Tab-separated table of C-alpha atoms and ligand atoms in Angstrom:
chain	number	residue	atom	x	y	z
A	1	UNK	CA	-28.761	50.767	-2.617
A	2	UNK	CA	-25.722	51.490	-3.232
A	3	UNK	CA	-24.694	52.819	-6.794
A	4	UNK	CA	-20.826	53.498	-6.373
A	5	UNK	CA	-18.111	51.170	-6.716
A	6	UNK	CA	-17.792	48.317	-4.509
A	7	UNK	CA	-14.523	47.462	-2.676
A	8	UNK	CA	-13.944	44.593	-0.759
A	9	UNK	CA	-11.773	44.222	1.830
A	10	UNK	CA	-11.235	41.106	4.094
A	11	UNK	CA	-9.174	41.451	6.995
A	12	UNK	CA	-7.037	38.247	7.569
A	13	UNK	CA	-3.605	39.024	9.300
A	14	UNK	CA	-3.975	38.518	12.595
A	15	UNK	CA	-2.519	35.160	14.352
A	16	UNK	CA	-5.452	33.695	16.066
A	17	UNK	CA	-3.564	33.055	19.182
A	18	UNK	CA	-6.915	31.062	20.452
A	19	UNK	CA	-6.211	28.257	17.437
A	20	UNK	CA	-2.848	27.379	19.399
A	21	UNK	CA	-1.631	26.671	15.833
A	22	UNK	CA	1.247	27.058	13.525
A	23	UNK	CA	-0.910	27.297	10.946
A	24	UNK	CA	-2.275	30.941	10.425
A	25	UNK	CA	-5.946	30.755	11.458
A	26	UNK	CA	-7.577	31.986	8.175
A	27	UNK	CA	-6.016	28.774	6.752
A	28	UNK	CA	-7.739	26.514	9.212
A	29	UNK	CA	-9.237	24.117	6.955
A	30	UNK	CA	-12.825	24.530	6.175
A	31	UNK	CA	-14.825	22.050	4.433
A	32	UNK	CA	-11.149	20.941	3.031
A	33	UNK	CA	-10.169	24.530	1.993
A	34	UNK	CA	-8.810	27.390	3.923
A	35	UNK	CA	-11.033	29.207	5.905
A	36	UNK	CA	-10.141	32.454	4.102
A	37	UNK	CA	-11.120	31.385	0.561
A	38	UNK	CA	-14.879	30.611	1.767
A	39	UNK	CA	-14.937	34.535	2.348
A	40	UNK	CA	-13.097	34.970	-0.795
A	41	UNK	CA	-15.803	33.311	-2.778
A	42	UNK	CA	-18.694	34.481	-0.912
A	43	UNK	CA	-17.067	38.148	-2.000
A	44	UNK	CA	-16.908	37.182	-5.823
A	45	UNK	CA	-20.552	36.573	-5.501
A	46	UNK	CA	-21.271	40.283	-4.915
A	47	UNK	CA	-19.337	41.392	-8.142
A	48	UNK	CA	-17.011	44.183	-6.578
A	49	UNK	CA	-14.670	45.907	-8.724
A	50	UNK	CA	-11.941	44.681	-6.423
A	51	UNK	CA	-11.547	42.744	-3.526
A	52	UNK	CA	-8.081	43.250	-1.094
A	53	UNK	CA	-7.166	41.034	1.362
A	54	UNK	CA	-4.799	42.478	4.242
A	55	UNK	CA	-2.380	39.696	5.418
A	56	UNK	CA	0.662	39.668	7.726
A	57	UNK	CA	0.942	37.131	10.265
A	58	UNK	CA	1.975	33.611	8.482
A	59	UNK	CA	3.766	36.073	5.985
A	60	UNK	CA	3.548	34.607	2.123
A	61	UNK	CA	1.737	31.736	3.493
A	62	UNK	CA	-1.418	33.362	3.385
A	63	UNK	CA	-1.169	34.723	-0.546
A	64	UNK	CA	0.465	31.264	-1.295
A	65	UNK	CA	-2.137	29.203	-0.113
A	66	UNK	CA	-4.753	31.191	-2.720
A	67	UNK	CA	-2.519	31.060	-5.831
A	68	UNK	CA	-3.883	31.962	-8.666
A	69	UNK	CA	-6.865	33.810	-7.701
A	70	UNK	CA	-7.316	37.519	-8.721
A	71	UNK	CA	-6.915	39.431	-5.358
A	72	UNK	CA	-5.169	42.412	-3.993
A	73	UNK	CA	-2.997	41.581	-1.370
A	74	UNK	CA	-2.105	44.494	1.573
A	75	UNK	CA	0.479	43.652	3.885
A	76	UNK	CA	0.041	44.573	7.465
A	77	UNK	CA	3.280	43.972	9.033
A	78	UNK	CA	2.564	44.128	12.800
A	79	UNK	CA	-1.170	43.399	13.828
A	80	UNK	CA	-2.409	46.522	16.010
A	81	UNK	CA	-6.260	45.723	15.263
A	82	UNK	CA	-8.842	45.783	13.079
A	83	UNK	CA	-9.084	49.346	12.377
A	84	UNK	CA	-5.357	49.219	11.608
A	85	UNK	CA	-5.565	46.536	9.615
A	86	UNK	CA	-8.133	48.112	7.146
A	87	UNK	CA	-5.870	51.575	7.058
A	88	UNK	CA	-3.323	49.053	5.044
A	89	UNK	CA	-5.646	48.576	2.331
A	90	UNK	CA	-7.552	52.120	1.954
A	91	UNK	CA	-4.682	54.018	-0.107
A	92	UNK	CA	-5.205	51.771	-3.479
A	93	UNK	CA	-9.619	52.507	-2.843
A	94	UNK	CA	-11.213	55.718	-4.426
A	95	UNK	CA	-12.753	57.863	-2.192
A	96	UNK	CA	-15.578	57.580	-4.360
A	97	UNK	CA	-16.103	53.844	-4.025
A	98	UNK	CA	-18.276	52.191	-1.166
A	99	UNK	CA	-16.283	49.699	1.163
A	100	UNK	CA	-17.213	46.525	2.299
A	101	UNK	CA	-15.424	44.876	4.953
A	102	UNK	CA	-15.208	41.208	5.892
A	103	UNK	CA	-13.435	39.140	8.218
A	104	UNK	CA	-11.387	36.056	7.442
A	105	UNK	CA	-12.609	34.430	10.266
A	106	UNK	CA	-16.156	35.012	9.778
A	107	UNK	CA	-16.494	32.071	6.739
A	108	UNK	CA	-19.988	31.380	6.546
A	109	UNK	CA	-21.392	34.238	5.686
A	110	UNK	CA	-23.832	33.922	2.396
A	111	UNK	CA	-23.706	36.281	-0.630
A	112	UNK	CA	-27.586	36.847	-0.215
A	113	UNK	CA	-27.477	38.104	3.342
A	114	UNK	CA	-24.469	40.848	2.174
A	115	UNK	CA	-26.423	41.917	-0.816
A	116	UNK	CA	-29.518	42.411	1.690
A	117	UNK	CA	-27.064	45.038	3.583
A	118	UNK	CA	-26.060	46.651	0.197
A	119	UNK	CA	-29.604	46.780	-0.794
A	120	UNK	CA	-30.783	49.177	2.443
A	121	UNK	CA	-27.864	51.215	2.394
A	122	UNK	CA	-27.625	54.519	0.867
A	123	UNK	CA	-24.559	56.191	-0.729
A	124	UNK	CA	-23.464	58.270	1.915
A	125	UNK	CA	-24.786	56.027	5.001
A	126	UNK	CA	-23.032	53.475	6.965
A	127	UNK	CA	-24.388	50.033	7.647
A	128	UNK	CA	-23.512	47.229	10.125
A	129	UNK	CA	-24.385	43.547	9.852
A	130	UNK	CA	-25.648	42.383	13.741
A	131	UNK	CA	-27.047	39.350	14.897
A	132	UNK	CA	-28.800	38.138	18.512
A	133	UNK	CA	-26.420	35.658	19.780
A	134	UNK	CA	-27.304	32.906	21.962
A	135	UNK	CA	-24.462	33.270	23.734
A	136	UNK	CA	-22.586	36.457	22.984
A	137	UNK	CA	-19.406	36.078	24.696
A	138	UNK	CA	-16.380	37.055	23.021
A	139	UNK	CA	-18.054	39.643	20.478
A	140	UNK	CA	-18.555	43.130	20.487
A	141	UNK	CA	-21.696	44.053	21.240
A	142	UNK	CA	-24.122	47.129	19.890
A	143	UNK	CA	-24.989	49.713	21.903
A	144	UNK	CA	-28.504	51.299	20.641
A	145	UNK	CA	-30.036	54.142	21.878
A	146	UNK	CA	-33.837	54.524	20.767
A	147	UNK	CA	-33.454	52.041	18.725
A	148	UNK	CA	-30.392	53.378	16.634
A	149	UNK	CA	-27.170	51.979	17.015
A	150	UNK	CA	-24.680	54.482	18.737
A	151	UNK	CA	-21.423	52.268	18.980
A	152	UNK	CA	-19.864	49.072	19.520
A	153	UNK	CA	-18.211	48.163	22.628
A	154	UNK	CA	-15.927	45.076	22.657
A	155	UNK	CA	-15.872	42.373	25.387
A	156	UNK	CA	-12.940	43.130	27.280
A	157	UNK	CA	-14.350	46.686	27.538
A	158	UNK	CA	-17.703	45.964	28.274
A	159	UNK	CA	-19.365	47.049	31.707
A	160	UNK	CA	-21.736	44.167	32.817
A	161	UNK	CA	-24.898	45.909	31.679
A	162	UNK	CA	-23.483	45.878	28.224
A	163	UNK	CA	-22.293	42.295	28.578
A	164	UNK	CA	-26.027	41.658	28.947
A	165	UNK	CA	-26.554	42.595	25.397
A	166	UNK	CA	-27.065	40.079	22.869
A	167	UNK	CA	-26.805	41.663	19.556
A	168	UNK	CA	-23.249	41.457	18.571
A	169	UNK	CA	-20.972	43.022	15.843
A	170	UNK	CA	-20.581	40.430	13.067
A	171	UNK	CA	-17.520	42.395	11.577
A	172	UNK	CA	-19.052	43.023	8.227
A	173	UNK	CA	-19.465	46.889	7.780
A	174	UNK	CA	-20.080	49.122	5.064
A	175	UNK	CA	-19.370	52.474	4.254
A	176	UNK	CA	-18.526	55.386	1.755
A	177	UNK	CA	-14.537	55.123	1.324
A	178	UNK	CA	-13.639	58.961	1.731
A	179	UNK	CA	-15.587	59.109	5.043
A	180	UNK	CA	-13.740	55.827	6.635
A	181	UNK	CA	-10.285	57.476	5.634
A	182	UNK	CA	-11.085	60.122	7.518
A	183	UNK	CA	-12.373	58.371	10.655
A	184	UNK	CA	-9.555	55.727	10.680
A	185	UNK	CA	-7.062	58.816	10.973
A	186	UNK	CA	-8.504	59.406	14.375
A	187	UNK	CA	-8.414	56.236	15.847
A	188	UNK	CA	-6.830	55.746	19.002
A	189	UNK	CA	-5.625	52.650	21.067
A	190	UNK	CA	-6.756	53.651	24.528
A	191	UNK	CA	-9.054	50.283	25.220
A	192	UNK	CA	-8.440	46.843	27.122
A	193	UNK	CA	-6.293	45.343	24.248
A	194	UNK	CA	-4.415	48.722	22.884
A	195	UNK	CA	-5.634	48.125	19.786
A	196	UNK	CA	-6.847	50.279	16.856
A	197	UNK	CA	-10.283	48.841	16.820
A	198	UNK	CA	-12.589	49.020	13.840
A	199	UNK	CA	-15.700	49.291	15.834
A	200	UNK	CA	-14.598	52.472	16.943
A	201	UNK	CA	-15.534	54.322	13.906
A	202	UNK	CA	-19.077	53.567	14.570
A	203	UNK	CA	-19.203	55.922	17.152
A	204	UNK	CA	-17.386	58.432	15.019
A	205	UNK	CA	-20.198	58.362	12.283
A	206	UNK	CA	-22.979	58.430	14.618
A	207	UNK	CA	-21.281	62.092	15.568
A	208	UNK	CA	-20.734	63.071	12.171
A	209	UNK	CA	-24.343	62.734	11.733
A	210	UNK	CA	-23.829	59.680	9.382
A	211	UNK	CA	-27.090	57.422	9.413
A	212	UNK	CA	-26.066	54.124	10.472
A	213	UNK	CA	-28.027	51.399	9.506
A	214	UNK	CA	-27.848	48.510	12.178
A	215	UNK	CA	-29.171	45.658	10.133
A	216	UNK	CA	-29.956	42.232	11.811
A	217	UNK	CA	-29.022	38.844	10.266
A	218	UNK	CA	-31.521	36.050	11.289
A	219	UNK	CA	-29.042	33.017	11.139
A	220	UNK	CA	-26.498	32.847	14.081
A	221	UNK	CA	-24.356	30.026	12.395
A	222	UNK	CA	-23.770	32.582	9.674
A	223	UNK	CA	-22.332	34.907	11.744
A	224	UNK	CA	-19.852	32.579	13.571
A	225	UNK	CA	-16.376	34.129	14.706
A	226	UNK	CA	-13.901	31.177	14.301
A	227	UNK	CA	-11.181	31.740	17.028
A	228	UNK	CA	-10.561	28.710	18.227
A	229	UNK	CA	-10.257	24.766	16.989
A	230	UNK	CA	-14.017	24.385	18.862
A	231	UNK	CA	-15.451	27.062	17.065
A	232	UNK	CA	-14.115	25.601	13.850
A	233	UNK	CA	-15.283	22.039	14.382
A	234	UNK	CA	-19.150	23.985	15.495
A	235	UNK	CA	-18.395	25.895	11.930
A	236	UNK	CA	-17.834	22.630	10.116
A	237	UNK	CA	-20.660	20.859	11.335
A	238	UNK	CA	-22.635	23.821	10.271
A	239	UNK	CA	-21.196	24.173	6.734
A	240	UNK	CA	-21.640	20.099	6.003
A	241	UNK	CA	-24.879	20.300	7.222
A	242	UNK	CA	-25.528	23.179	4.450
A	243	UNK	CA	-24.040	21.603	1.772
A	244	UNK	CA	-25.766	17.941	2.536
A	245	UNK	CA	-28.749	20.044	2.737
A	246	UNK	CA	-28.674	21.665	-0.594
A	247	UNK	CA	-27.640	17.851	-1.932
A	248	UNK	CA	-30.813	16.737	-0.168
A	249	UNK	CA	-32.865	19.182	-2.003
A	250	UNK	CA	-31.478	18.284	-5.278
A	251	UNK	CA	-32.799	15.000	-4.520
A	252	UNK	CA	-29.628	12.930	-3.340
A	253	UNK	CA	-30.419	10.560	-0.576
A	254	UNK	CA	-28.588	9.806	2.708
A	255	UNK	CA	-28.388	7.164	5.378
A	256	UNK	CA	-27.803	9.978	7.847
A	257	UNK	CA	-27.011	13.878	6.753
A	258	UNK	CA	-25.060	14.291	9.962
A	259	UNK	CA	-22.804	11.524	8.853
A	260	UNK	CA	-20.769	12.254	5.792
A	261	UNK	CA	-18.099	14.816	4.637
A	262	UNK	CA	-17.831	16.823	1.414
A	263	UNK	CA	-14.329	18.270	1.240
A	264	UNK	CA	-14.628	20.092	-2.086
A	265	UNK	CA	-17.302	19.692	-4.659
A	266	UNK	CA	-19.405	16.917	-4.936
A	267	UNK	CA	-22.047	16.828	-7.805
A	268	UNK	CA	-24.531	14.001	-7.913
A	269	UNK	CA	-26.792	12.976	-10.549
A	270	UNK	CA	-30.614	11.458	-10.103
A	271	UNK	CA	-31.211	8.789	-7.262
A	272	UNK	CA	-27.486	8.493	-5.594
A	273	UNK	CA	-27.485	7.155	-2.109
A	274	UNK	CA	-24.924	7.704	0.331
A	275	UNK	CA	-24.410	5.606	3.217
A	276	UNK	CA	-22.605	6.545	6.547
A	277	UNK	CA	-18.710	7.828	6.881
A	278	UNK	CA	-18.641	8.527	3.286
A	279	UNK	CA	-15.590	11.097	2.805
A	280	UNK	CA	-15.411	13.196	-0.302
A	281	UNK	CA	-12.749	15.119	-1.089
A	282	UNK	CA	-11.695	17.916	-4.219
A	283	UNK	CA	-13.954	17.358	-6.954
A	284	UNK	CA	-16.135	13.809	-7.059
A	285	UNK	CA	-18.686	13.218	-9.404
A	286	UNK	CA	-21.131	10.462	-9.017
A	287	UNK	CA	-23.832	9.135	-12.116
A	288	UNK	CA	-27.214	8.832	-11.802
A	289	UNK	CA	-28.173	5.727	-9.196
A	290	UNK	CA	-24.999	5.714	-7.732
A	291	UNK	CA	-24.430	3.644	-4.292
A	292	UNK	CA	-21.914	4.294	-2.058
A	293	UNK	CA	-21.670	2.185	0.598
A	294	UNK	CA	-20.393	3.187	4.435
A	295	UNK	CA	-17.126	3.843	5.393
A	296	UNK	CA	-15.702	4.991	2.264
A	297	UNK	CA	-13.036	7.708	1.068
A	298	UNK	CA	-13.257	9.499	-2.780
A	299	UNK	CA	-11.302	11.852	-4.063
A	300	UNK	CA	-11.308	13.491	-7.322
A	301	UNK	CA	-12.737	10.882	-8.744
A	302	UNK	CA	-15.381	9.818	-11.500
A	303	UNK	CA	-17.901	7.449	-11.097
A	304	UNK	CA	-20.289	6.193	-13.910
A	305	UNK	CA	-24.092	5.674	-13.384
A	306	UNK	CA	-25.031	2.558	-11.299
A	307	UNK	CA	-21.631	2.209	-10.255
A	308	UNK	CA	-21.888	0.718	-6.497
A	309	UNK	CA	-19.104	1.242	-4.104
A	310	UNK	CA	-19.239	-1.073	-1.142
A	311	UNK	CA	-17.954	-0.721	2.208
A	312	UNK	CA	-14.701	0.484	2.976
A	313	UNK	CA	-12.390	1.724	-0.396
A	314	UNK	CA	-10.024	4.373	-1.119
A	315	UNK	CA	-10.427	5.545	-4.424
A	316	UNK	CA	-7.938	8.621	-5.689
A	317	UNK	CA	-8.106	10.287	-9.142
A	318	UNK	CA	-9.791	7.334	-10.703
A	319	UNK	CA	-12.459	6.771	-13.229
A	320	UNK	CA	-15.439	4.132	-13.426
A	321	UNK	CA	-17.754	3.437	-16.298
A	322	UNK	CA	-21.631	2.507	-15.966
A	323	UNK	CA	-22.242	-0.194	-13.456
A	324	UNK	CA	-19.031	-1.041	-11.756
A	325	UNK	CA	-18.723	-2.750	-8.402
A	326	UNK	CA	-15.861	-1.839	-6.122
A	327	UNK	CA	-14.719	-3.288	-2.757
A	328	UNK	CA	-15.381	-4.044	-0.169
A	329	UNK	CA	-11.716	-3.182	0.942
A	330	UNK	CA	-11.045	-1.988	-2.540
A	331	UNK	CA	-8.156	0.629	-3.156
A	332	UNK	CA	-8.022	2.887	-6.745
A	333	UNK	CA	-4.794	4.663	-6.457
A	334	UNK	CA	-4.597	7.662	-8.860
A	335	UNK	CA	-4.828	7.334	-12.795
A	336	UNK	CA	-7.219	3.847	-12.669
A	337	UNK	CA	-9.882	3.808	-15.824
A	338	UNK	CA	-12.298	1.330	-15.352
A	339	UNK	CA	-14.622	1.214	-18.302
A	340	UNK	CA	-18.198	-0.259	-17.836
A	341	UNK	CA	-19.834	-3.300	-15.894
A	342	UNK	CA	-15.973	-3.686	-14.201
A	343	UNK	CA	-15.453	-5.611	-10.932
A	344	UNK	CA	-13.102	-4.887	-8.372
A	345	UNK	CA	-13.277	-6.813	-5.192
A	346	UNK	CA	-11.810	-7.021	-1.463
A	347	UNK	CA	-7.855	-6.599	-1.164
A	348	UNK	CA	-7.353	-5.321	-4.540
A	349	UNK	CA	-4.891	-2.460	-5.295
A	350	UNK	CA	-5.066	-0.832	-8.681
A	351	UNK	CA	-2.726	2.061	-10.140
A	352	UNK	CA	-2.444	3.623	-13.141
A	353	UNK	CA	-3.998	0.916	-15.239
A	354	UNK	CA	-6.818	0.877	-17.615
A	355	UNK	CA	-9.629	-2.240	-17.313
A	356	UNK	CA	-11.900	-2.597	-20.383
A	357	UNK	CA	-15.412	-3.796	-20.391
A	358	UNK	CA	-16.990	-6.573	-18.249
A	359	UNK	CA	-13.588	-7.428	-16.715
A	360	UNK	CA	-13.148	-8.963	-13.019
A	361	UNK	CA	-10.133	-8.416	-10.663
A	362	UNK	CA	-12.138	-9.850	-7.461
A	363	UNK	CA	-9.648	-10.662	-4.814
A	364	UNK	CA	-6.458	-10.158	-3.492
A	365	UNK	CA	-4.828	-8.672	-6.126
A	366	UNK	CA	-2.045	-6.105	-7.193
A	367	UNK	CA	-2.716	-4.404	-10.677
A	368	UNK	CA	0.062	-1.910	-11.646
A	369	UNK	CA	0.918	0.031	-14.701
A	370	UNK	CA	-1.252	-2.153	-16.857
A	371	UNK	CA	-3.848	-2.300	-19.463
A	372	UNK	CA	-6.520	-5.063	-19.138
A	373	UNK	CA	-8.718	-6.011	-22.247
A	374	UNK	CA	-12.459	-6.662	-22.259
A	375	UNK	CA	-13.820	-10.100	-20.190
A	376	UNK	CA	-10.702	-10.679	-18.561
A	377	UNK	CA	-10.680	-12.789	-15.271
A	378	UNK	CA	-8.087	-11.915	-12.883
A	379	UNK	CA	-7.680	-14.913	-10.381
A	380	UNK	CA	-7.026	-14.306	-6.633
A	381	UNK	CA	-2.958	-13.608	-5.731
A	382	UNK	CA	-2.088	-12.204	-8.882
A	383	UNK	CA	0.436	-9.839	-9.159
A	384	UNK	CA	1.487	-7.322	-11.985
A	385	UNK	CA	5.527	-7.091	-10.883
A	386	UNK	CA	5.867	-3.434	-12.314
A	387	UNK	CA	9.151	-2.208	-10.553
A	388	UNK	CA	12.677	-3.867	-11.196
A	389	UNK	CA	14.081	-1.645	-8.583
A	390	UNK	CA	15.095	1.365	-10.817
A	391	UNK	CA	12.146	1.415	-13.428
A	392	UNK	CA	8.288	1.001	-13.697
A	393	UNK	CA	7.114	-1.045	-16.804
A	394	UNK	CA	3.867	-2.131	-18.474
A	395	UNK	CA	2.051	-5.159	-18.592
A	396	UNK	CA	-0.504	-5.691	-21.181
A	397	UNK	CA	-3.739	-8.388	-21.058
A	398	UNK	CA	-5.742	-9.000	-24.050
A	399	UNK	CA	-9.256	-9.372	-24.418
A	400	UNK	CA	-10.665	-12.430	-23.107
A	401	UNK	CA	-7.599	-14.101	-21.321
A	402	UNK	CA	-7.888	-16.226	-17.785
A	403	UNK	CA	-5.739	-15.348	-15.358
A	404	UNK	CA	-5.283	-18.173	-12.905
A	405	UNK	CA	-4.396	-17.513	-9.330
A	406	UNK	CA	-1.183	-16.683	-7.919
A	407	UNK	CA	0.342	-15.730	-10.908
A	408	UNK	CA	3.388	-13.089	-11.428
A	409	UNK	CA	3.352	-11.165	-14.380
A	410	UNK	CA	7.031	-9.592	-14.821
A	411	UNK	CA	6.448	-6.519	-16.762
A	412	UNK	CA	7.174	-5.674	-19.534
A	413	UNK	CA	5.211	-8.473	-20.554
A	414	UNK	CA	2.195	-9.620	-22.804
A	415	UNK	CA	-0.454	-11.792	-22.265
A	416	UNK	CA	-2.745	-12.478	-26.076
A	417	UNK	CA	-6.628	-12.383	-26.453
A	418	UNK	CA	-8.063	-15.465	-25.188
A	419	UNK	CA	-4.718	-16.574	-23.310
A	420	UNK	CA	-4.844	-18.721	-20.149
A	421	UNK	CA	-2.101	-18.729	-17.650
A	422	UNK	CA	-2.215	-21.754	-15.021
A	423	UNK	CA	-2.319	-21.097	-11.329
A	424	UNK	CA	1.033	-20.187	-9.812
A	425	UNK	CA	2.787	-19.499	-12.659
A	426	UNK	CA	5.627	-16.737	-12.819
A	427	UNK	CA	4.994	-15.186	-16.544
A	428	UNK	CA	8.533	-13.555	-18.097
A	429	UNK	CA	7.785	-14.036	-22.033
A	430	UNK	CA	4.898	-12.831	-23.824
A	431	UNK	CA	1.607	-15.168	-24.227
A	432	UNK	CA	0.639	-15.514	-27.677
A	433	UNK	CA	-3.258	-15.782	-28.275
A	434	UNK	CA	-5.366	-18.568	-27.029
A	435	UNK	CA	-2.635	-20.730	-25.775
A	436	UNK	CA	-2.346	-22.130	-22.419
A	437	UNK	CA	1.016	-20.801	-20.525
A	438	UNK	CA	2.246	-23.095	-17.184
A	439	UNK	CA	5.183	-22.016	-15.210
A	440	UNK	CA	5.507	-24.546	-12.823
A	441	UNK	CA	7.728	-27.022	-11.252
A	442	UNK	CA	6.616	-30.812	-11.235
A	443	UNK	CA	4.982	-31.610	-8.017
A	444	UNK	CA	7.190	-34.126	-6.275
A	445	UNK	CA	6.194	-36.579	-3.224
A	446	UNK	CA	8.832	-36.719	-0.468
A	447	UNK	CA	8.269	-40.363	0.782
A	448	UNK	CA	8.683	-41.023	4.544
A	449	UNK	CA	9.509	-37.815	5.288
A	450	UNK	CA	8.462	-36.962	8.753
A	451	UNK	CA	7.303	-33.616	10.312
A	452	UNK	CA	10.083	-32.219	13.211
A	453	UNK	CA	9.023	-32.690	16.728
A	454	UNK	CA	9.672	-29.953	19.644
A	455	UNK	CA	13.144	-31.367	21.631
A	456	UNK	CA	12.407	-32.931	24.647
A	457	UNK	CA	9.064	-34.285	23.740
B	1	UD1	C1	-13.664	41.252	16.266
B	1	UD1	C2	-14.337	42.553	16.134
B	1	UD1	C3	-15.990	42.108	17.219
B	1	UD1	C4	-16.616	41.351	16.408
B	1	UD1	C5	-16.280	40.173	15.799
B	1	UD1	C6	-16.609	38.991	15.010
B	1	UD1	C7	-13.077	44.349	16.403
B	1	UD1	C8	-12.408	45.235	17.294
B	1	UD1	N1	-13.813	43.539	16.939
B	1	UD1	O1	-13.292	40.740	17.214
B	1	UD1	O2	-16.412	43.479	17.835
B	1	UD1	O3	-17.651	40.598	17.413
B	1	UD1	O4	-14.742	40.169	15.212
B	1	UD1	O5	-16.467	38.204	14.911
B	1	UD1	O6	-13.056	44.559	15.179
B	1	UD1	N2	-7.059	41.120	12.271
B	1	UD1	C9	-6.384	42.013	11.316
B	1	UD1	N3	-5.335	42.545	11.845
B	1	UD1	C10	-5.530	42.768	13.248
B	1	UD1	C11	-6.188	42.120	14.039
B	1	UD1	C12	-7.028	41.163	13.291
B	1	UD1	O7	-5.831	41.541	9.974
B	1	UD1	O8	-4.439	43.228	13.523
B	1	UD1	C13	-8.128	40.067	11.101
B	1	UD1	C14	-7.996	39.063	12.290
B	1	UD1	O9	-7.110	38.377	11.060
B	1	UD1	C15	-9.736	38.555	12.330
B	1	UD1	C16	-10.169	39.611	11.906
B	1	UD1	O10	-9.107	40.628	11.912
B	1	UD1	O11	-10.030	37.720	10.390
B	1	UD1	C17	-10.998	39.505	13.380
B	1	UD1	O12	-10.289	39.639	14.249
B	1	UD1	P1	-9.933	39.253	15.627
B	1	UD1	O13	-8.584	39.208	16.645
B	1	UD1	O14	-10.760	37.418	15.639
B	1	UD1	O15	-10.990	40.166	16.338
B	1	UD1	P2	-12.451	39.621	17.688
B	1	UD1	O16	-11.856	39.508	19.011
B	1	UD1	O17	-13.279	38.247	17.179
B	2	CA	CA1	-12.651	36.852	15.582
């Protein structure tokens, strides 16, 4: 067990050529967040004295993507290999500390696995985390002699016998800082890629008589290195399975655990049920008994207990109280607050509005910048005309009001409590409490009118 101060170094300077993307590899999204931020989160759980991220390719976009995080950043201006990358972080690390090196492109590692490595390593020892891969192609191979690790050979430098080795280097390495500095200074780049390989320090440690522990992890997925879009997609599925698995353990029901995506954090109460093709982004909170039916996108929102979201809704930065019913085909844009027992039906769009208890907006309606009281019924095809071409204005609808179908409410405008608006009206003036407002031209019958007929028929 390591007793020294722990410094973590995360390598994130590489371009990731195999991604074929303008976005630096470590910023490629995994469960809605940059790959690198998963490694940083895992690192923090080990409570190190400091975390240093080595960045380079992509320049300041990498630190900018993790803005607000307490991290030390070391620049590797030219990417000359993983050993060269670690060198950039070392000057600030005291010789008496222990260094844990992690790769920004190995994002699924769990803190428990790293803790186990720290557990078995003595202060003067070195340790690497390895795993047996069904397909070891592309990874560095662990060469052992009489069971002990003697060196690591990269895929491109390996002989055919070495390529047959299935135990691979995960990239995770733990060793005393003072000794590491010494070995890094001696690295050369005489290899297939002309790079300063971090992996070469293993053979140096062995030569110096240092105990090198090759600790084998059991889970291949956790140790996946992500170099291309195919591996990125595999990692995404593995991470989703993990997130959904944790939710199922906590009692959340899923129609199909493979057909849901959590891109952020999803908190669920008791007896929540989630049907297929639900996508959750950002911070989403589902109260007890919430049911999410198929094909829904819910982003940064909170749904109260007992709320049901029917298929095909889009909900963003909104909250509902208890027992609301949304959709099918409803859209809540940012700033919607629904109280309890509110119904929002098909083809209804609501934005920046409050809807009080028991109100219903059931069909084909746009509600924007509006405060709706309790037990209001908004008829089909109602539009709050909130925009005059230059400014937005609010609409207020009092408790118990009844808005007929096809009504235009020209904001700013106020409809009193208990008022009724006749279907088809365009309302521009305040409507007093309990009164009926009608704005329609008188119906006429044009006697003897004939429909036009097609020429020549
Ligand atoms: C590396 C290891 C290999 C291991 C595999 C595990 C070396 C030489 N090889 O190979 O043994 O099996 O990871 O996934 O260490 N990076 C820099 N600066 C550089 C080069 C790379 O910061 O100059 C960073 C990259 O951003 C990446 C990590 O180091 O996060 C690994 O680099 P990569 O080029 O992907 O190495 P692999 O070929 O995958
Ligand atoms: Ca890699």
